[in-house]
mmCIF file with all atom_site columns, C-alpha atoms in Angstrom:
data_model
loop_
_atom_site.group_PDB
_atom_site.id
_atom_site.type_symbol
_atom_site.label_atom_id
_atom_site.label_alt_id
_atom_site.label_comp_id
_atom_site.label_asym_id
_atom_site.label_entity_id
_atom_site.label_seq_id
_atom_site.pdbx_PDB_ins_code
_atom_site.Cartn_x
_atom_site.Cartn_y
_atom_site.Cartn_z
_atom_site.occupancy
_atom_site.B_iso_or_equiv
_atom_site.pdbx_formal_charge
_atom_site.auth_seq_id
_atom_site.auth_comp_id
_atom_site.auth_asym_id
_atom_site.auth_atom_id
_atom_site.pdbx_PDB_model_num
ATOM 1   C CA . MET F 1 1   ? 109.913 -106.773 -24.591 1.00 82.00 ? 1   MET F CA 1
ATOM 2   C CA . LYS F 1 2   ? 106.774 -104.273 -24.554 1.00 87.00 ? 2   LYS F CA 1
ATOM 3   C CA . ARG F 1 3   ? 104.338 -103.443 -27.221 1.00 87.00 ? 3   ARG F CA 1
ATOM 4   C CA . ASP F 1 4   ? 106.381 -100.657 -29.098 1.00 90.00 ? 4   ASP F CA 1
ATOM 5   C CA . GLU F 1 5   ? 109.452 -102.685 -29.531 1.00 91.00 ? 5   GLU F CA 1
ATOM 6   C CA . PHE F 1 6   ? 107.564 -105.344 -30.746 1.00 92.00 ? 6   PHE F CA 1
ATOM 7   C CA . ILE F 1 7   ? 106.109 -103.211 -33.572 1.00 91.00 ? 7   ILE F CA 1
ATOM 8   C CA . ASN F 1 8   ? 108.660 -101.084 -34.523 1.00 91.00 ? 8   ASN F CA 1
ATOM 9   C CA . GLU F 1 9   ? 111.169 -104.585 -34.994 1.00 92.00 ? 9   GLU F CA 1
ATOM 10  C CA . LEU F 1 10  ? 108.152 -105.834 -36.809 1.00 91.00 ? 10  LEU F CA 1
ATOM 11  C CA . GLU F 1 11  ? 107.809 -102.705 -39.300 1.00 90.00 ? 11  GLU F CA 1
ATOM 12  C CA . ARG F 1 12  ? 111.336 -103.597 -39.561 1.00 92.00 ? 12  ARG F CA 1
ATOM 13  C CA . LEU F 1 13  ? 111.470 -106.692 -40.663 1.00 92.00 ? 13  LEU F CA 1
ATOM 14  C CA . LEU F 1 14  ? 108.372 -105.591 -43.153 1.00 92.00 ? 14  LEU F CA 1
ATOM 15  C CA . MET F 1 15  ? 110.423 -103.219 -44.837 1.00 91.00 ? 15  MET F CA 1
ATOM 16  C CA . ASP F 1 16  ? 110.494 -105.232 -48.328 1.00 89.00 ? 16  ASP F CA 1
ATOM 17  C CA . LEU F 1 17  ? 106.625 -104.987 -48.342 1.00 88.00 ? 17  LEU F CA 1
ATOM 18  C CA . PRO F 1 18  ? 104.829 -102.158 -50.020 1.00 89.00 ? 18  PRO F CA 1
ATOM 19  C CA . GLU F 1 19  ? 104.556 -99.157  -47.963 1.00 89.00 ? 19  GLU F CA 1
ATOM 20  C CA . GLY F 1 20  ? 100.939 -99.071  -47.997 1.00 87.00 ? 20  GLY F CA 1
ATOM 21  C CA . ASP F 1 21  ? 100.657 -103.161 -46.729 1.00 87.00 ? 21  ASP F CA 1
ATOM 22  C CA . ARG F 1 22  ? 103.250 -102.632 -44.613 1.00 89.00 ? 22  ARG F CA 1
ATOM 23  C CA . MET F 1 23  ? 101.486 -99.474  -42.501 1.00 91.00 ? 23  MET F CA 1
ATOM 24  C CA . ASP F 1 24  ? 98.150  -101.308 -43.210 1.00 90.00 ? 24  ASP F CA 1
ATOM 25  C CA . ALA F 1 25  ? 99.972  -104.265 -40.781 1.00 89.00 ? 25  ALA F CA 1
ATOM 26  C CA . ILE F 1 26  ? 101.688 -101.856 -38.646 1.00 91.00 ? 26  ILE F CA 1
ATOM 27  C CA . GLU F 1 27  ? 98.329  -100.479 -37.983 1.00 91.00 ? 27  GLU F CA 1
ATOM 28  C CA . TYR F 1 28  ? 96.732  -103.845 -37.983 1.00 91.00 ? 28  TYR F CA 1
ATOM 29  C CA . TYR F 1 29  ? 98.430  -104.585 -34.740 1.00 91.00 ? 29  TYR F CA 1
ATOM 30  C CA . TYR F 1 30  ? 98.397  -101.514 -32.934 1.00 89.00 ? 30  TYR F CA 1
ATOM 31  C CA . ASP F 1 31  ? 94.389  -102.413 -33.125 1.00 91.00 ? 31  ASP F CA 1
ATOM 32  C CA . TYR F 1 32  ? 95.215  -105.297 -32.112 1.00 90.00 ? 32  TYR F CA 1
ATOM 33  C CA . PHE F 1 33  ? 97.062  -104.291 -28.794 1.00 90.00 ? 33  PHE F CA 1
ATOM 34  C CA . ASP F 1 34  ? 94.770  -101.615 -28.125 1.00 90.00 ? 34  ASP F CA 1
ATOM 35  C CA . GLU F 1 35  ? 91.634  -103.786 -28.155 1.00 90.00 ? 35  GLU F CA 1
ATOM 36  C CA . ALA F 1 36  ? 93.677  -106.258 -25.384 1.00 88.00 ? 36  ALA F CA 1
ATOM 37  C CA . GLY F 1 37  ? 94.357  -103.611 -22.922 1.00 88.00 ? 37  GLY F CA 1
ATOM 38  C CA . VAL F 1 38  ? 97.550  -102.274 -21.753 1.00 87.00 ? 38  VAL F CA 1
ATOM 39  C CA . GLU F 1 39  ? 97.419  -105.191 -18.994 1.00 90.00 ? 39  GLU F CA 1
ATOM 40  C CA . ASN F 1 40  ? 97.541  -108.074 -21.551 1.00 90.00 ? 40  ASN F CA 1
ATOM 41  C CA . GLU F 1 41  ? 100.377 -106.525 -23.459 1.00 89.00 ? 41  GLU F CA 1
ATOM 42  C CA . GLN F 1 42  ? 102.705 -109.422 -22.416 1.00 90.00 ? 42  GLN F CA 1
ATOM 43  C CA . LYS F 1 43  ? 100.141 -112.162 -22.899 1.00 91.00 ? 43  LYS F CA 1
ATOM 44  C CA . VAL F 1 44  ? 99.684  -110.894 -26.252 1.00 89.00 ? 44  VAL F CA 1
ATOM 45  C CA . ILE F 1 45  ? 103.139 -110.680 -27.213 1.00 89.00 ? 45  ILE F CA 1
ATOM 46  C CA . ARG F 1 46  ? 103.457 -114.218 -25.712 1.00 90.00 ? 46  ARG F CA 1
ATOM 47  C CA . GLU F 1 47  ? 101.030 -115.404 -27.803 1.00 90.00 ? 47  GLU F CA 1
ATOM 48  C CA . LEU F 1 48  ? 102.296 -113.915 -30.953 1.00 89.00 ? 48  LEU F CA 1
ATOM 49  C CA . GLY F 1 49  ? 105.811 -115.455 -30.662 1.00 88.00 ? 49  GLY F CA 1
ATOM 50  C CA . SER F 1 50  ? 109.009 -113.155 -32.012 1.00 89.00 ? 50  SER F CA 1
ATOM 51  C CA . PRO F 1 51  ? 108.524 -110.259 -34.622 1.00 91.00 ? 51  PRO F CA 1
ATOM 52  C CA . GLU F 1 52  ? 110.499 -112.710 -36.694 1.00 92.00 ? 52  GLU F CA 1
ATOM 53  C CA . ARG F 1 53  ? 107.680 -115.133 -36.856 1.00 91.00 ? 53  ARG F CA 1
ATOM 54  C CA . VAL F 1 54  ? 105.015 -112.539 -37.167 1.00 91.00 ? 54  VAL F CA 1
ATOM 55  C CA . ALA F 1 55  ? 106.589 -111.407 -40.157 1.00 90.00 ? 55  ALA F CA 1
ATOM 56  C CA . GLN F 1 56  ? 107.443 -114.419 -41.985 1.00 90.00 ? 56  GLN F CA 1
ATOM 57  C CA . THR F 1 57  ? 103.573 -115.213 -41.510 1.00 89.00 ? 57  THR F CA 1
ATOM 58  C CA . ILE F 1 58  ? 102.802 -111.419 -42.992 1.00 89.00 ? 58  ILE F CA 1
ATOM 59  C CA . LYS F 1 59  ? 105.213 -112.035 -45.777 1.00 87.00 ? 59  LYS F CA 1
ATOM 60  C CA . GLU F 1 60  ? 103.943 -116.038 -46.546 1.00 87.00 ? 60  GLU F CA 1
ATOM 61  C CA . ASN F 1 61  ? 100.209 -114.814 -46.379 1.00 84.00 ? 61  ASN F CA 1
ATOM 62  C CA . PHE F 1 62  ? 101.079 -111.917 -48.518 1.00 79.00 ? 62  PHE F CA 1
ATOM 63  C CA . LYS F 1 63  ? 102.687 -114.279 -51.240 1.00 78.00 ? 63  LYS F CA 1
ATOM 64  C CA . ALA F 1 64  ? 99.914  -116.558 -50.846 1.00 73.00 ? 64  ALA F CA 1
ATOM 65  C CA . SER F 1 65  ? 97.494  -113.362 -52.085 1.00 66.00 ? 65  SER F CA 1
ATOM 66  C CA . ASP F 1 66  ? 99.362  -113.224 -55.173 1.00 51.00 ? 66  ASP F CA 1
ATOM 67  C CA . TYR F 1 67  ? 99.466  -109.105 -54.048 1.00 44.00 ? 67  TYR F CA 1
ATOM 68  C CA . SER F 1 68  ? 95.658  -108.830 -54.785 1.00 40.00 ? 68  SER F CA 1
ATOM 69  C CA . GLU F 1 69  ? 94.133  -109.415 -50.817 1.00 43.00 ? 69  GLU F CA 1
ATOM 70  C CA . PRO F 1 70  ? 95.978  -106.828 -48.688 1.00 41.00 ? 70  PRO F CA 1
ATOM 71  C CA . GLY F 1 71  ? 95.619  -106.724 -44.983 1.00 43.00 ? 71  GLY F CA 1
ATOM 72  C CA . ASP F 1 72  ? 95.841  -110.249 -43.904 1.00 44.00 ? 72  ASP F CA 1
ATOM 73  C CA . TYR F 1 73  ? 98.432  -109.787 -41.723 1.00 46.00 ? 73  TYR F CA 1
ATOM 74  C CA . GLY F 1 74  ? 99.324  -113.004 -39.355 1.00 47.00 ? 74  GLY F CA 1
ATOM 75  C CA . ALA F 1 75  ? 97.064  -113.221 -36.837 1.00 46.00 ? 75  ALA F CA 1
ATOM 76  C CA . PRO F 1 76  ? 97.369  -115.544 -34.139 1.00 43.00 ? 76  PRO F CA 1
ATOM 77  C CA . ASN F 1 77  ? 95.225  -117.718 -35.718 1.00 42.00 ? 77  ASN F CA 1
ATOM 78  C CA . ASP F 1 78  ? 96.844  -118.010 -38.994 1.00 40.00 ? 78  ASP F CA 1
ATOM 79  C CA . TYR F 1 79  ? 99.659  -119.539 -37.595 1.00 32.00 ? 79  TYR F CA 1
ATOM 80  C CA . GLY F 1 80  ? 97.934  -121.619 -34.775 1.00 32.00 ? 80  GLY F CA 1
ATOM 81  C CA . ALA F 1 81  ? 98.741  -119.751 -31.533 1.00 36.00 ? 81  ALA F CA 1
ATOM 82  C CA . PRO F 1 82  ? 96.496  -119.481 -28.821 1.00 37.00 ? 82  PRO F CA 1
ATOM 83  C CA . ASN F 1 83  ? 94.353  -116.563 -28.840 1.00 41.00 ? 83  ASN F CA 1
ATOM 84  C CA . ASP F 1 84  ? 92.041  -115.442 -26.157 1.00 39.00 ? 84  ASP F CA 1
ATOM 85  C CA . TYR F 1 85  ? 91.485  -111.982 -27.542 1.00 37.00 ? 85  TYR F CA 1
ATOM 86  C CA . GLY F 1 86  ? 90.512  -112.772 -31.185 1.00 40.00 ? 86  GLY F CA 1
ATOM 87  C CA . ALA F 1 87  ? 90.205  -110.699 -33.920 1.00 42.00 ? 87  ALA F CA 1
ATOM 88  C CA . PRO F 1 88  ? 88.521  -107.205 -33.001 1.00 44.00 ? 88  PRO F CA 1
ATOM 89  C CA . GLU F 1 89  ? 85.263  -108.034 -34.677 1.00 46.00 ? 89  GLU F CA 1
ATOM 90  C CA . GLU F 1 90  ? 85.184  -111.403 -32.172 1.00 47.00 ? 90  GLU F CA 1
ATOM 91  C CA . ARG F 1 91  ? 86.239  -109.225 -29.244 1.00 44.00 ? 91  ARG F CA 1
ATOM 92  C CA . GLU F 1 92  ? 83.478  -106.739 -30.391 1.00 47.00 ? 92  GLU F CA 1
ATOM 93  C CA . LYS F 1 93  ? 80.569  -110.082 -30.490 1.00 50.00 ? 93  LYS F CA 1
ATOM 94  C CA . SER F 1 94  ? 82.184  -110.789 -26.907 1.00 47.00 ? 94  SER F CA 1
ATOM 95  C CA . TYR F 1 95  ? 81.505  -107.879 -25.060 1.00 44.00 ? 95  TYR F CA 1
ATOM 96  C CA . GLN F 1 96  ? 77.941  -107.426 -27.319 1.00 52.00 ? 96  GLN F CA 1
ATOM 97  C CA . ASN F 1 97  ? 77.247  -111.052 -25.669 1.00 53.00 ? 97  ASN F CA 1
ATOM 98  C CA . HIS F 1 98  ? 78.274  -109.673 -22.544 1.00 46.00 ? 98  HIS F CA 1
ATOM 99  C CA . ASN F 1 99  ? 76.545  -106.776 -22.675 1.00 49.00 ? 99  ASN F CA 1
ATOM 100 C CA . ASP F 1 100 ? 73.673  -108.875 -23.606 1.00 56.00 ? 100 ASP F CA 1
ATOM 101 C CA . THR F 1 101 ? 73.718  -111.143 -20.607 1.00 53.00 ? 101 THR F CA 1
ATOM 102 C CA . ASN F 1 102 ? 74.057  -108.475 -18.023 1.00 51.00 ? 102 ASN F CA 1
ATOM 103 C CA . GLU F 1 103 ? 71.456  -106.201 -19.861 1.00 53.00 ? 103 GLU F CA 1
ATOM 104 C CA . GLN F 1 104 ? 69.097  -110.195 -19.236 1.00 59.00 ? 104 GLN F CA 1
ATOM 105 C CA . SER F 1 105 ? 70.440  -110.069 -15.442 1.00 53.00 ? 105 SER F CA 1
ATOM 106 C CA . ILE F 1 106 ? 69.224  -106.461 -15.166 1.00 52.00 ? 106 ILE F CA 1
ATOM 107 C CA . SER F 1 107 ? 65.533  -107.352 -16.530 1.00 57.00 ? 107 SER F CA 1
ATOM 108 C CA . THR F 1 108 ? 65.374  -110.759 -14.387 1.00 60.00 ? 108 THR F CA 1
ATOM 109 C CA . GLU F 1 109 ? 66.113  -108.773 -11.426 1.00 61.00 ? 109 GLU F CA 1
ATOM 110 C CA . GLN F 1 110 ? 64.039  -105.869 -12.093 1.00 60.00 ? 110 GLN F CA 1
ATOM 111 C CA . GLY F 1 111 ? 61.261  -108.246 -12.985 1.00 59.00 ? 111 GLY F CA 1
ATOM 112 C CA . THR F 1 112 ? 61.633  -110.312 -9.598  1.00 66.00 ? 112 THR F CA 1
ATOM 113 C CA . LYS F 1 113 ? 61.055  -106.459 -7.876  1.00 65.00 ? 113 LYS F CA 1
ATOM 114 C CA . SER F 1 114 ? 58.113  -105.704 -9.499  1.00 68.00 ? 114 SER F CA 1
ATOM 115 C CA . GLU F 1 115 ? 56.648  -109.188 -8.947  1.00 72.00 ? 115 GLU F CA 1
ATOM 116 C CA . LYS F 1 116 ? 57.432  -108.781 -5.573  1.00 73.00 ? 116 LYS F CA 1
ATOM 117 C CA . LYS F 1 117 ? 56.030  -105.371 -5.741  1.00 75.00 ? 117 LYS F CA 1
ATOM 118 C CA . THR F 1 118 ? 52.708  -106.517 -7.074  1.00 81.00 ? 118 THR F CA 1
ATOM 119 C CA . SER F 1 119 ? 52.657  -109.193 -4.073  1.00 79.00 ? 119 SER F CA 1
ATOM 120 C CA . TRP F 1 120 ? 52.871  -106.807 -1.913  1.00 78.00 ? 120 TRP F CA 1
ATOM 121 C CA . ILE F 1 121 ? 50.189  -104.476 -3.176  1.00 88.00 ? 121 ILE F CA 1
ATOM 122 C CA . LEU F 1 122 ? 47.965  -107.673 -3.522  1.00 83.00 ? 122 LEU F CA 1
ATOM 123 C CA . ILE F 1 123 ? 48.622  -108.188 0.506   1.00 82.00 ? 123 ILE F CA 1
ATOM 124 C CA . ALA F 1 124 ? 47.785  -104.787 1.316   1.00 81.00 ? 124 ALA F CA 1
ATOM 125 C CA . ILE F 1 125 ? 44.695  -104.937 -1.032  1.00 86.00 ? 125 ILE F CA 1
ATOM 126 C CA . ILE F 1 126 ? 43.150  -108.252 0.409   1.00 85.00 ? 126 ILE F CA 1
ATOM 127 C CA . ALA F 1 127 ? 44.312  -106.785 4.105   1.00 75.00 ? 127 ALA F CA 1
ATOM 128 C CA . VAL F 1 128 ? 42.006  -103.881 3.804   1.00 79.00 ? 128 VAL F CA 1
ATOM 129 C CA . LEU F 1 129 ? 38.747  -105.907 2.553   1.00 81.00 ? 129 LEU F CA 1
ATOM 130 C CA . THR F 1 130 ? 39.335  -108.281 5.156   1.00 83.00 ? 130 THR F CA 1
ATOM 131 C CA . PHE F 1 131 ? 39.832  -105.962 8.085   1.00 75.00 ? 131 PHE F CA 1
ATOM 132 C CA . PRO F 1 132 ? 36.645  -106.815 9.906   1.00 76.00 ? 132 PRO F CA 1
ATOM 133 C CA . LEU F 1 133 ? 36.678  -110.375 9.824   1.00 77.00 ? 133 LEU F CA 1
ATOM 134 C CA . TRP F 1 134 ? 41.082  -110.545 11.137  1.00 67.00 ? 134 TRP F CA 1
ATOM 135 C CA . ILE F 1 135 ? 40.767  -107.804 12.890  1.00 78.00 ? 135 ILE F CA 1
ATOM 136 C CA . GLY F 1 136 ? 37.629  -109.255 15.014  1.00 73.00 ? 136 GLY F CA 1
ATOM 137 C CA . VAL F 1 137 ? 39.948  -112.632 15.441  1.00 71.00 ? 137 VAL F CA 1
ATOM 138 C CA . VAL F 1 138 ? 42.856  -110.702 16.574  1.00 68.00 ? 138 VAL F CA 1
ATOM 139 C CA . ALA F 1 139 ? 40.713  -108.921 19.387  1.00 73.00 ? 139 ALA F CA 1
ATOM 140 C CA . GLY F 1 140 ? 38.898  -111.927 20.132  1.00 72.00 ? 140 GLY F CA 1
ATOM 141 C CA . LEU F 1 141 ? 42.374  -113.583 20.841  1.00 73.00 ? 141 LEU F CA 1
ATOM 142 C CA . PHE F 1 142 ? 43.714  -110.499 22.732  1.00 69.00 ? 142 PHE F CA 1
ATOM 143 C CA . GLY F 1 143 ? 40.517  -110.252 24.853  1.00 74.00 ? 143 GLY F CA 1
ATOM 144 C CA . GLY F 1 144 ? 41.298  -114.003 25.704  1.00 70.00 ? 144 GLY F CA 1
ATOM 145 C CA . LEU F 1 145 ? 44.760  -113.699 26.582  1.00 69.00 ? 145 LEU F CA 1
ATOM 146 C CA . ILE F 1 146 ? 43.761  -110.427 28.543  1.00 76.00 ? 146 ILE F CA 1
ATOM 147 C CA . GLY F 1 147 ? 40.845  -112.735 30.656  1.00 75.00 ? 147 GLY F CA 1
ATOM 148 C CA . LEU F 1 148 ? 43.307  -115.477 31.354  1.00 70.00 ? 148 LEU F CA 1
ATOM 149 C CA . ILE F 1 149 ? 45.933  -113.470 32.577  1.00 69.00 ? 149 ILE F CA 1
ATOM 150 C CA . ALA F 1 150 ? 43.191  -111.747 34.911  1.00 72.00 ? 150 ALA F CA 1
ATOM 151 C CA . GLY F 1 151 ? 41.671  -115.115 35.703  1.00 72.00 ? 151 GLY F CA 1
ATOM 152 C CA . THR F 1 152 ? 44.697  -116.179 36.694  1.00 69.00 ? 152 THR F CA 1
ATOM 153 C CA . PHE F 1 153 ? 45.669  -113.401 38.991  1.00 69.00 ? 153 PHE F CA 1
ATOM 154 C CA . GLY F 1 154 ? 41.902  -113.824 40.642  1.00 76.00 ? 154 GLY F CA 1
ATOM 155 C CA . VAL F 1 155 ? 42.965  -117.189 40.830  1.00 71.00 ? 155 VAL F CA 1
ATOM 156 C CA . VAL F 1 156 ? 46.197  -116.423 42.877  1.00 71.00 ? 156 VAL F CA 1
ATOM 157 C CA . ILE F 1 157 ? 44.609  -113.604 44.829  1.00 80.00 ? 157 ILE F CA 1
ATOM 158 C CA . GLY F 1 158 ? 41.341  -115.766 46.002  1.00 79.00 ? 158 GLY F CA 1
ATOM 159 C CA . LEU F 1 159 ? 43.692  -118.315 47.302  1.00 76.00 ? 159 LEU F CA 1
ATOM 160 C CA . LEU F 1 160 ? 45.988  -115.867 49.495  1.00 76.00 ? 160 LEU F CA 1
ATOM 161 C CA . ALA F 1 161 ? 42.587  -114.417 50.492  1.00 84.00 ? 161 ALA F CA 1
ATOM 162 C CA . SER F 1 162 ? 41.510  -117.597 51.746  1.00 84.00 ? 162 SER F CA 1
ATOM 163 C CA . GLY F 1 163 ? 45.106  -118.327 52.923  1.00 80.00 ? 163 GLY F CA 1
ATOM 164 C CA . PHE F 1 164 ? 44.846  -115.313 55.300  1.00 80.00 ? 164 PHE F CA 1
ATOM 165 C CA . GLY F 1 165 ? 41.276  -115.924 56.224  1.00 87.00 ? 165 GLY F CA 1
ATOM 166 C CA . LEU F 1 166 ? 42.180  -119.854 57.655  1.00 85.00 ? 166 LEU F CA 1
ATOM 167 C CA . VAL F 1 167 ? 45.715  -118.037 59.321  1.00 84.00 ? 167 VAL F CA 1
ATOM 168 C CA . VAL F 1 168 ? 43.062  -115.234 61.216  1.00 87.00 ? 168 VAL F CA 1
ATOM 169 C CA . GLY F 1 169 ? 40.591  -117.975 62.379  1.00 86.00 ? 169 GLY F CA 1
ATOM 170 C CA . GLY F 1 170 ? 43.097  -120.328 63.518  1.00 84.00 ? 170 GLY F CA 1
ATOM 171 C CA . LEU F 1 171 ? 44.353  -118.107 65.740  1.00 88.00 ? 171 LEU F CA 1
ATOM 172 C CA . ALA F 1 172 ? 41.250  -116.326 66.828  1.00 89.00 ? 172 ALA F CA 1
ATOM 173 C CA . CYS F 1 173 ? 40.310  -120.277 67.578  1.00 85.00 ? 173 CYS F CA 1
ATOM 174 C CA . PHE F 1 174 ? 43.805  -120.796 69.196  1.00 83.00 ? 174 PHE F CA 1
ATOM 175 C CA . GLY F 1 175 ? 42.982  -117.944 71.029  1.00 87.00 ? 175 GLY F CA 1
ATOM 176 C CA . ALA F 1 176 ? 38.780  -119.004 72.038  1.00 85.00 ? 176 ALA F CA 1
ATOM 177 C CA . GLY F 1 177 ? 40.480  -122.470 72.825  1.00 82.00 ? 177 GLY F CA 1
ATOM 178 C CA . ILE F 1 178 ? 42.741  -120.673 75.609  1.00 88.00 ? 178 ILE F CA 1
ATOM 179 C CA . ALA F 1 179 ? 39.848  -119.041 77.552  1.00 84.00 ? 179 ALA F CA 1
ATOM 180 C CA . GLN F 1 180 ? 37.871  -121.939 77.304  1.00 79.00 ? 180 GLN F CA 1
ATOM 181 C CA . LEU F 1 181 ? 40.706  -123.480 79.439  1.00 81.00 ? 181 LEU F CA 1
ATOM 182 C CA . PHE F 1 182 ? 39.773  -122.040 82.183  1.00 83.00 ? 182 PHE F CA 1
ATOM 183 C CA . VAL F 1 183 ? 36.055  -123.718 82.012  1.00 81.00 ? 183 VAL F CA 1
ATOM 184 C CA . THR F 1 184 ? 36.582  -126.975 80.575  1.00 84.00 ? 184 THR F CA 1
ATOM 185 C CA . GLN F 1 185 ? 40.038  -128.223 79.898  1.00 80.00 ? 185 GLN F CA 1
ATOM 186 C CA . PHE F 1 186 ? 39.587  -131.042 77.166  1.00 82.00 ? 186 PHE F CA 1
ATOM 187 C CA . GLU F 1 187 ? 37.345  -128.694 75.230  1.00 84.00 ? 187 GLU F CA 1
ATOM 188 C CA . GLY F 1 188 ? 39.667  -125.820 75.399  1.00 80.00 ? 188 GLY F CA 1
ATOM 189 C CA . LEU F 1 189 ? 42.634  -127.960 74.156  1.00 84.00 ? 189 LEU F CA 1
ATOM 190 C CA . ALA F 1 190 ? 40.437  -129.595 71.077  1.00 85.00 ? 190 ALA F CA 1
ATOM 191 C CA . VAL F 1 191 ? 39.777  -125.775 70.096  1.00 82.00 ? 191 VAL F CA 1
ATOM 192 C CA . MET F 1 192 ? 43.559  -124.863 70.430  1.00 84.00 ? 192 MET F CA 1
ATOM 193 C CA . GLY F 1 193 ? 44.147  -127.838 68.216  1.00 87.00 ? 193 GLY F CA 1
ATOM 194 C CA . VAL F 1 194 ? 41.666  -126.872 65.842  1.00 88.00 ? 194 VAL F CA 1
ATOM 195 C CA . GLY F 1 195 ? 42.633  -123.369 65.957  1.00 84.00 ? 195 GLY F CA 1
ATOM 196 C CA . ALA F 1 196 ? 46.978  -124.488 65.325  1.00 89.00 ? 196 ALA F CA 1
ATOM 197 C CA . ILE F 1 197 ? 45.792  -126.812 62.086  1.00 92.00 ? 197 ILE F CA 1
ATOM 198 C CA . LEU F 1 198 ? 43.736  -123.813 60.789  1.00 87.00 ? 198 LEU F CA 1
ATOM 199 C CA . THR F 1 199 ? 46.703  -121.679 61.316  1.00 90.00 ? 199 THR F CA 1
ATOM 200 C CA . ALA F 1 200 ? 49.219  -123.916 59.777  1.00 90.00 ? 200 ALA F CA 1
ATOM 201 C CA . ILE F 1 201 ? 47.075  -124.905 56.638  1.00 92.00 ? 201 ILE F CA 1
ATOM 202 C CA . GLY F 1 202 ? 46.828  -121.319 55.987  1.00 85.00 ? 202 GLY F CA 1
ATOM 203 C CA . LEU F 1 203 ? 50.055  -120.468 56.520  1.00 89.00 ? 203 LEU F CA 1
ATOM 204 C CA . LEU F 1 204 ? 51.447  -123.306 53.953  1.00 89.00 ? 204 LEU F CA 1
ATOM 205 C CA . MET F 1 205 ? 48.639  -122.090 51.589  1.00 84.00 ? 205 MET F CA 1
ATOM 206 C CA . VAL F 1 206 ? 49.901  -118.404 52.251  1.00 83.00 ? 206 VAL F CA 1
ATOM 207 C CA . LEU F 1 207 ? 53.435  -119.531 51.563  1.00 86.00 ? 207 LEU F CA 1
ATOM 208 C CA . LEU F 1 208 ? 53.177  -122.266 48.272  1.00 84.00 ? 208 LEU F CA 1
ATOM 209 C CA . LEU F 1 209 ? 50.964  -119.348 46.585  1.00 77.00 ? 209 LEU F CA 1
ATOM 210 C CA . VAL F 1 210 ? 53.526  -116.815 47.374  1.00 81.00 ? 210 VAL F CA 1
ATOM 211 C CA . TRP F 1 211 ? 55.827  -119.003 45.605  1.00 83.00 ? 211 TRP F CA 1
ATOM 212 C CA . LEU F 1 212 ? 54.306  -120.183 43.316  1.00 77.00 ? 212 LEU F CA 1
ATOM 213 C CA . ALA F 1 213 ? 53.235  -116.444 42.101  1.00 74.00 ? 213 ALA F CA 1
ATOM 214 C CA . GLY F 1 214 ? 57.003  -115.664 42.425  1.00 77.00 ? 214 GLY F CA 1
ATOM 215 C CA . LYS F 1 215 ? 58.540  -118.379 39.530  1.00 75.00 ? 215 LYS F CA 1
ATOM 216 C CA . TRP F 1 216 ? 55.723  -119.624 37.740  1.00 74.00 ? 216 TRP F CA 1
ATOM 217 C CA . ILE F 1 217 ? 53.230  -116.342 36.853  1.00 71.00 ? 217 ILE F CA 1
ATOM 218 C CA . PRO F 1 218 ? 56.020  -114.120 35.691  1.00 75.00 ? 218 PRO F CA 1
ATOM 219 C CA . ALA F 1 219 ? 56.926  -116.863 33.272  1.00 76.00 ? 219 ALA F CA 1
ATOM 220 C CA . LEU F 1 220 ? 52.868  -116.903 32.333  1.00 72.00 ? 220 LEU F CA 1
ATOM 221 C CA . VAL F 1 221 ? 52.778  -113.390 31.759  1.00 72.00 ? 221 VAL F CA 1
ATOM 222 C CA . LYS F 1 222 ? 56.216  -113.783 29.352  1.00 76.00 ? 222 LYS F CA 1
ATOM 223 C CA . LEU F 1 223 ? 54.827  -116.101 27.235  1.00 75.00 ? 223 LEU F CA 1
ATOM 224 C CA . ILE F 1 224 ? 51.453  -114.650 26.939  1.00 73.00 ? 224 ILE F CA 1
ATOM 225 C CA . VAL F 1 225 ? 53.253  -111.108 25.694  1.00 73.00 ? 225 VAL F CA 1
ATOM 226 C CA . ASN F 1 226 ? 55.432  -112.954 23.506  1.00 76.00 ? 226 ASN F CA 1
ATOM 227 C CA . ALA F 1 227 ? 52.356  -114.528 22.131  1.00 71.00 ? 227 ALA F CA 1
ATOM 228 C CA . CYS F 1 228 ? 50.760  -111.326 21.570  1.00 67.00 ? 228 CYS F CA 1
ATOM 229 C CA . GLY F 1 229 ? 53.992  -109.573 20.304  1.00 68.00 ? 229 GLY F CA 1
ATOM 230 C CA . LYS F 1 230 ? 54.365  -112.485 17.236  1.00 66.00 ? 230 LYS F CA 1
ATOM 231 C CA . LEU F 1 231 ? 50.759  -112.568 16.539  1.00 58.00 ? 231 LEU F CA 1
ATOM 232 C CA . PHE F 1 232 ? 50.993  -108.412 15.993  1.00 56.00 ? 232 PHE F CA 1
ATOM 233 C CA . HIS F 1 233 ? 53.656  -108.885 14.233  1.00 59.00 ? 233 HIS F CA 1
ATOM 234 C CA . ARG F 1 234 ? 52.268  -111.390 11.229  1.00 53.00 ? 234 ARG F CA 1
ATOM 235 C CA . SER F 1 235 ? 49.456  -109.047 11.072  1.00 49.00 ? 235 SER F CA 1
#
């Protein structure tokens, strides 16, 4: 059953009421359906029950009022049926409460945004006022990191130079030992042995430093760069 069928049947059943009261009753239920919305039409019909039941309730209320209080037309609450929609006045209050809740939510959100904006403004002011202090700290840390990188490279380069020096010195000593063999074999062998040892130590030092430089220095540089990035990002 649709709304128009329900109301037409209800109007037919109320033909024995005075025309004014009958029209008021029909208008009431038209408004009732309009307030509930088209999507809730079937639910309203289920809650109201049959047109006969509604007509009976209207007539009983009409008789009980002794014809002096027209307008009580058997709303669902009059006979105890469930009523998710309530009378129009109740629905209007519900809508008003819903709007008030939304307005409070919007007001709260606006207040939160305003507080965040104020916090950022305060942070900016503090940052400007303390600029000489924190820029000095940042510059000091940055200088320290640069010094650490430069010092690390300096140590590596110095050790590499020492290794190459040992290799060159060892080779020179080995060559001198060969020449000494023609004069004194024992001394020549001793000098050659020292030269070989120095050359071996120098080569091991160079190879070890090259391996360490290729493995650990990039990791150290990456660690320092990441630390600088985090520091400037926070600043």
